[in-house]
Amino acid sequence: MVLVDTSVWIEASRRDGDLAYKVGLENLLEEYEAAWCSPVKLEFMGGARKEDRKKLAFWFDCIPYRTTEERHWEQAKQNAWKLRDQGHTLPWNDILIASMALDANLRVYAKDHHFEKMAELLGLRLYQPGYGGRYTHET
């Protein structure tokens, strides 16, 4: 299972979005390997246009969903401190998403470069689609 960050959902939903992200996400969805979580719900759905909200809500009902729990907030706080102590102040919502992925042992598919720094410093596992955007199993 791969936790898909808001940055990928947004890029894939744009008419002129990067085709690599569109195909990568499409293949994750086709393999039933894409998941989303509470912070992504707020970021993506909160910014949705009025005319798109009902359609998006229906679509997202079919995708595995991870609820943010109190332990995730605590883990995010600890991870924020680790990052800050090493000179990196990253957006809290990205740290929360990463903390949820770490807790559930999920990879994260993100366009946002903050996740690369968290992979380096926190051990977060990132997802990279295979050739032609195909789903890649863990190695």
mmCIF file of C-alpha atoms in Angstrom:
data_model
loop_
_atom_site.group_PDB
_atom_site.id
_atom_site.type_symbol
_atom_site.label_atom_id
_atom_site.label_comp_id
_atom_site.label_asym_id
_atom_site.label_seq_id
_atom_site.Cartn_x
_atom_site.Cartn_y
_atom_site.Cartn_z
ATOM 1 C CA MET A 1 0.000 0.000 0.000
ATOM 2 C CA VAL A 2 1.221 3.503 -0.857
ATOM 3 C CA LEU A 3 0.075 6.668 0.907
ATOM 4 C CA VAL A 4 -0.430 9.280 -1.819
ATOM 5 C CA ASP A 5 0.417 12.852 -0.824
ATOM 6 C CA THR A 6 -1.719 15.830 -1.780
ATOM 7 C CA SER A 7 0.963 17.053 -4.186
ATOM 8 C CA VAL A 8 0.393 13.996 -6.409
ATOM 9 C CA TRP A 9 -3.423 14.179 -6.244
ATOM 10 C CA ILE A 10 -3.257 17.847 -7.273
ATOM 11 C CA GLU A 11 -0.742 17.265 -10.061
ATOM 12 C CA ALA A 12 -2.729 14.323 -11.430
ATOM 13 C CA SER A 13 -6.003 16.277 -11.360
ATOM 14 C CA ARG A 14 -4.645 19.247 -13.308
ATOM 15 C CA ARG A 15 -5.528 19.368 -16.979
ATOM 16 C CA ASP A 16 -1.919 20.296 -17.775
ATOM 17 C CA GLY A 17 -0.406 18.213 -14.961
ATOM 18 C CA ASP A 18 2.764 16.172 -15.313
ATOM 19 C CA LEU A 19 1.909 13.007 -17.244
ATOM 20 C CA ALA A 20 4.338 10.918 -15.188
ATOM 21 C CA TYR A 21 2.352 11.634 -12.007
ATOM 22 C CA LYS A 22 -0.960 11.070 -13.780
ATOM 23 C CA VAL A 23 0.130 7.648 -15.056
ATOM 24 C CA GLY A 24 1.867 6.735 -11.796
ATOM 25 C CA LEU A 25 -1.273 7.469 -9.778
ATOM 26 C CA GLU A 26 -3.543 5.772 -12.292
ATOM 27 C CA ASN A 27 -1.497 2.579 -12.034
ATOM 28 C CA LEU A 28 -1.521 2.690 -8.225
ATOM 29 C CA LEU A 29 -5.303 3.007 -8.325
ATOM 30 C CA GLU A 30 -5.658 0.173 -10.844
ATOM 31 C CA GLU A 31 -3.570 -2.098 -8.592
ATOM 32 C CA TYR A 32 -5.628 -1.076 -5.525
ATOM 33 C CA GLU A 33 -2.417 0.113 -3.857
ATOM 34 C CA ALA A 34 -3.239 3.816 -3.364
ATOM 35 C CA ALA A 35 -4.333 5.097 0.047
ATOM 36 C CA TRP A 36 -5.073 8.537 1.451
ATOM 37 C CA CYS A 37 -5.337 9.988 4.951
ATOM 38 C CA SER A 38 -6.937 12.720 7.044
ATOM 39 C CA PRO A 39 -4.387 15.493 6.319
ATOM 40 C CA VAL A 40 -4.622 14.810 2.575
ATOM 41 C CA LYS A 41 -8.416 14.874 2.835
ATOM 42 C CA LEU A 42 -8.317 18.378 4.276
ATOM 43 C CA GLU A 43 -5.646 19.673 1.892
ATOM 44 C CA PHE A 44 -7.134 18.245 -1.298
ATOM 45 C CA MET A 45 -10.861 18.215 -0.606
ATOM 46 C CA GLY A 46 -10.715 21.505 1.300
ATOM 47 C CA GLY A 47 -9.346 23.183 -1.804
ATOM 48 C CA ALA A 48 -11.768 21.541 -4.247
ATOM 49 C CA ARG A 49 -14.021 23.694 -6.386
ATOM 50 C CA LYS A 50 -17.684 23.614 -5.425
ATOM 51 C CA GLU A 51 -18.711 21.898 -8.673
ATOM 52 C CA ASP A 52 -16.135 19.106 -8.136
ATOM 53 C CA ARG A 53 -16.743 18.276 -4.468
ATOM 54 C CA LYS A 54 -19.534 15.714 -4.820
ATOM 55 C CA LYS A 55 -17.764 13.824 -7.610
ATOM 56 C CA LEU A 56 -14.463 13.780 -5.699
ATOM 57 C CA ALA A 57 -16.118 12.637 -2.467
ATOM 58 C CA PHE A 58 -17.770 9.744 -4.307
ATOM 59 C CA TRP A 59 -14.498 8.808 -5.983
ATOM 60 C CA PHE A 60 -12.472 8.940 -2.757
ATOM 61 C CA ASP A 61 -15.006 6.728 -0.950
ATOM 62 C CA CYS A 62 -13.529 3.775 -2.867
ATOM 63 C CA ILE A 63 -9.918 4.357 -1.787
ATOM 64 C CA PRO A 64 -8.464 2.992 1.485
ATOM 65 C CA TYR A 65 -8.396 5.749 4.084
ATOM 66 C CA ARG A 66 -6.190 6.193 7.155
ATOM 67 C CA THR A 67 -7.571 8.230 10.039
ATOM 68 C CA THR A 68 -5.211 10.422 12.037
ATOM 69 C CA GLU A 69 -4.997 9.268 15.638
ATOM 70 C CA GLU A 70 -3.499 10.950 18.684
ATOM 71 C CA ARG A 71 -0.353 8.809 18.451
ATOM 72 C CA HIS A 72 0.282 10.194 14.948
ATOM 73 C CA TRP A 73 0.244 13.741 16.285
ATOM 74 C CA GLU A 74 2.721 12.727 18.991
ATOM 75 C CA GLN A 75 4.965 10.983 16.455
ATOM 76 C CA ALA A 76 4.751 14.029 14.175
ATOM 77 C CA LYS A 77 5.806 16.282 17.040
ATOM 78 C CA GLN A 78 8.794 14.042 17.779
ATOM 79 C CA ASN A 79 9.721 13.928 14.091
ATOM 80 C CA ALA A 80 9.395 17.714 13.775
ATOM 81 C CA TRP A 81 11.823 18.076 16.678
ATOM 82 C CA LYS A 82 14.282 15.636 15.055
ATOM 83 C CA LEU A 83 14.128 17.561 11.804
ATOM 84 C CA ARG A 84 14.375 20.961 13.466
ATOM 85 C CA ASP A 85 17.357 19.828 15.578
ATOM 86 C CA GLN A 86 19.091 18.997 12.293
ATOM 87 C CA GLY A 87 18.278 22.421 10.831
ATOM 88 C CA HIS A 88 15.134 21.597 8.836
ATOM 89 C CA THR A 89 11.770 23.249 9.450
ATOM 90 C CA LEU A 90 9.243 21.487 7.228
ATOM 91 C CA PRO A 91 5.463 21.967 6.887
ATOM 92 C CA TRP A 92 3.618 20.334 9.773
ATOM 93 C CA ASN A 93 1.089 18.622 7.503
ATOM 94 C CA ASP A 94 3.853 16.897 5.523
ATOM 95 C CA ILE A 95 5.478 15.754 8.767
ATOM 96 C CA LEU A 96 2.107 14.394 9.923
ATOM 97 C CA ILE A 97 1.591 12.491 6.649
ATOM 98 C CA ALA A 98 5.122 11.079 6.868
ATOM 99 C CA SER A 99 4.574 10.078 10.505
ATOM 100 C CA MET A 100 1.377 8.240 9.591
ATOM 101 C CA ALA A 101 3.207 6.411 6.797
ATOM 102 C CA LEU A 102 6.074 5.478 9.114
ATOM 103 C CA ASP A 103 3.622 4.197 11.729
ATOM 104 C CA ALA A 104 1.799 1.994 9.196
ATOM 105 C CA ASN A 105 4.977 0.980 7.325
ATOM 106 C CA LEU A 106 3.683 2.510 4.086
ATOM 107 C CA ARG A 107 5.619 4.128 1.282
ATOM 108 C CA VAL A 108 4.729 7.701 0.297
ATOM 109 C CA TYR A 109 4.192 8.893 -3.273
ATOM 110 C CA ALA A 110 4.859 12.629 -3.339
ATOM 111 C CA LYS A 111 5.914 15.363 -5.715
ATOM 112 C CA ASP A 112 6.803 17.603 -2.784
ATOM 113 C CA HIS A 113 10.555 17.572 -2.089
ATOM 114 C CA HIS A 114 10.069 17.828 1.683
ATOM 115 C CA PHE A 115 9.457 14.091 1.676
ATOM 116 C CA GLU A 116 12.918 13.420 0.222
ATOM 117 C CA LYS A 117 14.450 15.172 3.222
ATOM 118 C CA MET A 118 12.277 13.111 5.592
ATOM 119 C CA ALA A 119 13.322 9.927 3.779
ATOM 120 C CA GLU A 120 16.939 10.870 4.363
ATOM 121 C CA LEU A 121 16.585 11.916 8.007
ATOM 122 C CA LEU A 122 13.654 9.851 9.339
ATOM 123 C CA GLY A 123 13.843 6.679 7.255
ATOM 124 C CA LEU A 124 10.602 7.384 5.397
ATOM 125 C CA ARG A 125 10.216 5.090 2.394
ATOM 126 C CA LEU A 126 9.277 6.812 -0.844
ATOM 127 C CA TYR A 127 7.416 5.274 -3.756
ATOM 128 C CA GLN A 128 8.715 5.608 -7.305
ATOM 129 C CA PRO A 129 6.614 4.202 -10.149
ATOM 130 C CA GLY A 130 8.323 1.743 -12.446
ATOM 131 C CA TYR A 131 8.837 1.915 -16.178
ATOM 132 C CA GLY A 132 5.886 3.573 -17.900
ATOM 133 C CA GLY A 133 4.370 4.500 -14.538
ATOM 134 C CA ARG A 134 3.737 0.872 -13.618
ATOM 135 C CA TYR A 135 3.202 -0.103 -10.006
ATOM 136 C CA THR A 136 6.398 -1.312 -8.353
ATOM 137 C CA HIS A 137 6.303 -3.781 -5.511
ATOM 138 C CA GLU A 138 8.683 -3.316 -2.630
ATOM 139 C CA THR A 139 12.131 -4.777 -3.073
#
